[in-house]
CSV table of C-alpha atoms in Angstrom, one decimal:
chain,number,residue,atom,x,y,z
A,1,MET,CA,21.9,-11.6,14.3
A,2,SER,CA,21.6,-9.1,11.4
A,3,PHE,CA,22.5,-5.9,13.2
A,4,THR,CA,22.6,-4.4,16.7
A,5,SER,CA,21.3,-0.8,17.0
A,6,GLY,CA,19.7,0.3,20.2
A,7,ARG,CA,19.0,3.8,18.8
A,8,PRO,CA,16.7,6.1,20.7
A,9,GLU,CA,13.1,5.9,19.4
A,10,ARG,CA,12.1,8.5,16.9
A,11,ARG,CA,8.7,8.2,15.3
A,12,THR,CA,7.6,10.7,12.7
A,13,THR,CA,4.6,11.4,10.5
A,14,VAL,CA,5.7,12.7,7.1
A,15,THR,CA,3.7,15.6,5.9
A,16,ASP,CA,6.3,17.7,4.1
A,17,PRO,CA,5.3,17.8,0.5
A,18,ARG,CA,8.9,17.5,-0.7
A,19,ALA,CA,9.4,14.3,1.4
A,20,LEU,CA,6.2,12.9,0.1
A,21,ARG,CA,7.2,13.6,-3.5
A,22,ALA,CA,10.6,12.0,-2.9
A,23,LEU,CA,8.9,8.8,-1.6
A,24,ALA,CA,6.6,8.7,-4.6
A,25,HIS,CA,9.5,7.0,-6.4
A,26,PRO,CA,9.3,3.2,-5.8
A,27,LEU,CA,13.1,2.6,-5.5
A,28,ARG,CA,13.4,5.3,-2.9
A,29,LEU,CA,10.6,3.8,-0.9
A,30,ALA,CA,12.3,0.4,-1.2
A,31,LEU,CA,15.6,1.8,0.0
A,32,LEU,CA,14.0,3.5,3.0
A,33,ASP,CA,12.2,0.3,3.9
A,34,HIS,CA,15.4,-1.7,3.7
A,35,LEU,CA,17.3,0.7,5.9
A,36,MET,CA,14.5,0.8,8.5
A,37,SER,CA,14.4,-3.0,8.5
A,38,PHE,CA,18.1,-3.9,8.4
A,39,GLY,CA,19.9,-0.8,9.8
A,40,PRO,CA,22.7,1.1,8.2
A,41,ARG,CA,23.7,-0.1,4.7
A,42,THR,CA,25.9,1.1,1.9
A,43,ALA,CA,24.6,1.9,-1.5
A,44,SER,CA,26.3,-1.3,-2.8
A,45,GLU,CA,24.6,-3.4,-0.1
A,46,CYS,CA,21.2,-1.9,-0.8
A,47,ALA,CA,21.7,-2.5,-4.6
A,48,ALA,CA,22.2,-6.2,-4.0
A,49,VAL,CA,18.8,-6.4,-2.3
A,50,VAL,CA,16.5,-4.0,-4.1
A,51,GLY,CA,17.7,-5.0,-7.6
A,52,SER,CA,19.4,-1.9,-8.8
A,53,THR,CA,23.0,-0.6,-9.3
A,54,PRO,CA,25.2,1.0,-6.6
A,55,SER,CA,25.4,4.2,-8.5
A,56,ASN,CA,21.6,4.4,-8.9
A,57,CYS,CA,21.0,3.6,-5.3
A,58,SER,CA,23.6,6.2,-4.3
A,59,TYR,CA,21.7,8.9,-6.3
A,60,HIS,CA,18.4,8.0,-4.8
A,61,LEU,CA,19.8,7.8,-1.2
A,62,ARG,CA,21.2,11.3,-1.7
A,63,ALA,CA,17.7,12.4,-2.8
A,64,LEU,CA,16.2,11.0,0.4
A,65,GLY,CA,18.9,12.7,2.4
A,66,LYS,CA,18.0,16.1,0.9
A,67,VAL,CA,14.5,15.8,2.5
A,68,GLY,CA,15.8,14.5,5.8
A,69,LEU,CA,14.6,10.9,5.6
A,70,VAL,CA,18.1,9.3,5.6
A,71,GLU,CA,21.6,10.4,6.5
A,72,ALA,CA,25.2,9.1,5.8
A,73,VAL,CA,27.1,7.8,8.8
A,74,ASP,CA,30.8,7.1,9.3
A,75,ALA,CA,32.2,4.0,7.8
A,76,GLU,CA,33.8,1.6,10.3
A,77,ASP,CA,36.4,0.5,7.7
A,78,GLY,CA,37.0,3.9,6.2
A,79,ARG,CA,35.6,2.8,2.9
A,80,GLU,CA,32.1,3.4,1.5
A,81,ARG,CA,29.9,5.3,3.9
A,82,PRO,CA,26.7,3.6,4.9
A,83,TRP,CA,23.3,5.3,5.0
A,84,ARG,CA,20.7,5.0,7.8
A,85,SER,CA,17.1,6.2,8.2
A,86,THR,CA,16.8,9.3,10.4
A,87,ASN,CA,13.6,7.8,12.0
A,88,THR,CA,12.9,4.5,13.7
A,89,GLY,CA,9.2,4.7,12.7
A,90,LEU,CA,7.3,6.4,10.0
A,91,ALA,CA,3.7,7.2,9.1
A,92,PHE,CA,2.5,9.0,6.0
A,93,GLY,CA,0.4,12.0,6.7
A,94,ARG,CA,-1.8,14.1,4.4
A,95,THR,CA,-0.7,17.4,2.9
A,96,GLU,CA,-3.2,20.1,2.0
A,97,ASP,CA,-1.0,21.4,-0.8
A,98,PRO,CA,-3.1,21.0,-4.0
A,99,GLU,CA,0.1,20.7,-6.0
A,100,PHE,CA,0.6,17.2,-4.6
A,101,ALA,CA,-2.9,15.9,-5.4
A,102,ILE,CA,-3.1,13.0,-7.9
A,103,GLY,CA,-6.5,13.4,-9.5
A,104,SER,CA,-9.0,13.0,-6.6
A,105,ASP,CA,-6.4,11.1,-4.5
A,106,THR,CA,-3.5,12.5,-2.5
A,107,VAL,CA,0.1,11.5,-2.4
A,108,GLU,CA,-0.7,10.0,1.0
A,109,ARG,CA,-3.2,7.7,-0.6
A,110,ALA,CA,-0.8,6.7,-3.4
A,111,LEU,CA,1.9,5.9,-0.8
A,112,ALA,CA,-0.5,3.8,1.3
A,113,ASP,CA,-1.6,1.8,-1.8
A,114,ARG,CA,2.1,1.2,-2.7
A,115,GLN,CA,2.8,0.1,0.9
A,116,VAL,CA,0.0,-2.4,0.8
A,117,ASP,CA,1.2,-3.8,-2.6
A,118,ASP,CA,4.8,-4.1,-1.3
A,119,GLU,CA,3.6,-5.9,1.9
A,120,GLY,CA,1.6,-8.3,-0.2
A,121,ALA,CA,4.6,-9.0,-2.5
A,122,LEU,CA,6.7,-9.6,0.6
A,123,VAL,CA,4.2,-12.2,1.9
A,124,HIS,CA,4.2,-14.0,-1.4
A,125,ARG,CA,8.0,-14.1,-1.4
A,126,ALA,CA,8.0,-15.5,2.2
A,127,ILE,CA,5.5,-18.2,1.1
A,128,ALA,CA,7.6,-19.1,-1.9
A,129,GLN,CA,10.8,-19.4,0.2
A,130,ARG,CA,9.1,-21.2,3.1
A,131,ASP,CA,10.8,-24.5,2.5
A,132,GLU,CA,14.2,-22.8,2.5
A,133,GLN,CA,13.8,-21.6,6.0
A,134,PRO,CA,15.0,-23.6,9.1
A,135,VAL,CA,12.3,-25.6,10.7
A,136,GLU,CA,12.2,-23.4,13.8
A,137,TRP,CA,11.4,-20.3,11.7
A,138,ARG,CA,8.8,-22.2,9.6
A,139,GLU,CA,7.0,-23.3,12.8
A,140,ALA,CA,7.1,-19.9,14.4
A,141,SER,CA,5.8,-18.0,11.3
A,142,ILE,CA,2.3,-16.5,11.4
A,143,LEU,CA,-0.2,-16.0,8.6
A,144,SER,CA,-3.5,-15.2,10.2
A,145,GLY,CA,-6.6,-13.1,9.7
A,146,TYR,CA,-9.5,-12.3,12.0
A,147,ALA,CA,-13.0,-10.8,11.8
A,148,LEU,CA,-13.5,-8.9,15.0
A,149,LYS,CA,-16.6,-7.2,16.4
A,150,LEU,CA,-15.5,-3.8,17.8
A,151,THR,CA,-16.6,-0.2,18.4
A,152,PRO,CA,-14.3,2.5,17.0
A,153,ALA,CA,-13.1,3.2,20.6
A,154,GLU,CA,-12.3,-0.5,21.1
A,155,LEU,CA,-10.4,-0.6,17.8
A,156,ARG,CA,-8.3,2.4,18.8
A,157,GLU,CA,-7.6,0.9,22.2
A,158,LEU,CA,-6.7,-2.5,20.7
A,159,GLY,CA,-4.3,-0.8,18.3
A,160,GLU,CA,-2.6,1.0,21.1
A,161,ARG,CA,-2.3,-2.1,23.2
A,162,VAL,CA,-0.8,-4.2,20.3
A,163,ASP,CA,1.6,-1.3,19.5
A,164,ALA,CA,2.8,-1.2,23.1
A,165,LEU,CA,3.3,-5.0,23.0
A,166,ILE,CA,5.3,-4.8,19.7
A,167,ARG,CA,7.4,-1.7,20.5
A,168,PRO,CA,10.1,-3.3,22.6
A,169,TYR,CA,11.0,-5.6,19.7
A,170,ILE,CA,11.6,-2.9,17.0
A,171,GLY,CA,14.8,-3.8,15.4
A,172,LEU,CA,16.3,-0.3,15.2
A,173,THR,CA,15.7,0.4,18.9
A,174,ARG,CA,16.0,-3.0,20.6
A,175,VAL,CA,19.0,-3.2,22.9
A,176,ASP,CA,21.0,-6.5,23.1
A,177,PRO,CA,18.7,-8.8,21.1
A,178,PRO,CA,19.3,-12.4,22.1
A,179,GLU,CA,21.5,-14.7,20.0
A,180,GLY,CA,19.6,-16.3,17.1
A,181,SER,CA,17.4,-13.3,16.5
A,182,ASP,CA,16.9,-12.0,13.0
A,183,VAL,CA,14.7,-9.4,11.2
A,184,VAL,CA,11.0,-10.4,11.2
A,185,ALA,CA,8.4,-8.7,9.0
A,186,LEU,CA,5.2,-8.0,10.9
A,187,HIS,CA,2.4,-6.0,9.2
A,188,LEU,CA,-0.6,-4.8,11.2
A,189,ASN,CA,-3.7,-3.6,9.5
A,190,ALA,CA,-7.1,-3.1,11.2
A,191,PHE,CA,-10.1,-1.3,9.7
A,192,ARG,CA,-13.9,-1.4,9.4
A,193,HIS,CA,-14.6,-4.1,6.9
A,194,PRO,CA,-15.2,-2.6,3.4
A,195,ASP,CA,-18.3,-4.8,3.0
A,196,ALA,CA,-19.8,-3.8,6.3
A,197,ILE,CA,-22.0,-1.0,4.9
A,198,ALA,CA,-23.2,-3.1,2.0
A,199,ALA,CA,-23.9,-6.1,4.3
A,200,ALA,CA,-26.0,-3.9,6.7
A,201,ARG,CA,-27.9,-2.5,3.8
A,202,ALA,CA,-28.7,-5.9,2.4
A,203,ALA,CA,-29.9,-7.2,5.8
A,204,GLU,CA,-32.1,-4.2,6.2
A,205,GLN,CA,-33.7,-4.7,2.7
A,206,ALA,CA,-34.2,-8.4,3.4
A,207,GLY,CA,-36.0,-7.6,6.7
A,208,ALA,CA,-38.3,-5.1,5.1
A,209,ALA,CA,-39.2,-7.5,2.3
A,210,VAL,CA,-40.6,-10.1,4.8
A,211,GLN,CA,-43.4,-8.5,6.9
A,212,PRO,CA,-45.4,-10.3,9.7
A,213,ASP,CA,-49.1,-11.1,8.9
A,214,ALA,CA,-50.2,-8.4,11.4
A,215,GLU,CA,-48.3,-5.8,9.4
A,216,ARG,CA,-49.4,-6.7,5.9
A,217,VAL,CA,-50.9,-3.8,3.9
A,218,ARG,CA,-54.7,-3.7,3.9
A,219,PRO,CA,-56.9,-2.5,1.1
A,220,PHE,CA,-56.3,1.2,0.3
A,221,GLY,CA,-58.8,3.6,2.1
A,222,THR,CA,-59.9,1.1,4.8
A,223,SER,CA,-60.2,3.1,8.0
A,224,ALA,CA,-59.4,1.8,11.5
A,225,VAL,CA,-63.1,2.0,12.5
A,226,ALA,CA,-64.2,0.0,9.4
A,227,ARG,CA,-61.5,-2.6,10.0
A,228,ALA,CA,-62.7,-3.0,13.6
A,229,ALA,CA,-66.3,-3.4,12.5
A,230,ALA,CA,-65.3,-5.9,9.9
A,231,ASP,CA,-63.7,-8.0,12.5
A,232,VAL,CA,-66.9,-8.3,14.6
A,233,PRO,CA,-69.0,-11.5,13.9
A,234,ASN,CA,-72.4,-10.9,12.2
A,235,SER,CA,-74.3,-12.4,15.0
A,236,SER,CA,-73.1,-9.9,17.5
A,237,ARG,CA,-73.8,-6.8,15.4
A,238,GLN,CA,-76.7,-4.6,16.6
A,239,ARG,CA,-79.7,-4.7,14.2
A,240,ARG,CA,-81.5,-1.4,13.6
A,241,PRO,CA,-85.4,-1.4,13.6
A,242,ARG,CA,-87.2,-1.0,10.4
A,243,GLY,CA,-89.4,2.1,9.7
A,244,ARG,CA,-87.0,4.7,11.0
A,245,ALA,CA,-86.8,8.0,9.1
A,246,ASP,CA,-83.2,7.6,8.2
A,247,ASP,CA,-84.0,4.3,6.5
A,248,ALA,CA,-86.8,5.9,4.6
A,249,GLY,CA,-84.7,8.8,3.6
A,250,ALA,CA,-82.2,6.3,2.2
A,251,GLY,CA,-84.8,4.9,0.0
A,252,GLY,CA,-86.0,2.1,2.2
A,253,ASP,CA,-89.5,0.8,2.7
A,254,ALA,CA,-91.3,3.0,5.3
A,255,SER,CA,-94.6,1.2,5.3
């Protein structure tokens, strides 16, 4: 068991521009992620995991502390004080402050992109270390993807139901986890497929290109009346008597 916490749940959406700027540094984001995954850790313990020095980690932890994202707690042995995250759950919000825009993108977008990159790197590391894990952990691991058919309302409902299912197992808030438990990384992403619009457009164009025979375009200028007359067999058309004035006026033989 890596740690026992049982802290009260505190989920926060970060919108403070100063906090977002602090998290723009990759090492600070890695430190915060480590504390939220493994609980209180000293700068030295963090350094051994994130690949930095204790003094550098201490500096960046203090920077995170200034914006309220982490805090120092009392050391059990009276030596180096550990740090812990002030929140048990975080989401990155959007700030309207133009100072924090990055070109056409916001800091929120940059943090989301970095989070996805970090999650992908973590999955690659897990795959590379798979054979080093005990067999029970290898067999329990999940690497799955699904293509669902949902409405926006159903997607929102599904997310809320999955979140409710996961919440009792959050490491920082779970009370008395059973013997043999350890930190498990679970990433949940669900969104309208990026190819959905292009796929619908392609299907629409393909349907327009193949028209049924009844809908094929007729010669330009052919009226509905003319088309109806053209469809009547010659034998059933009414013949007009010769010698009428309108025939003569048209240049016909009036004799």
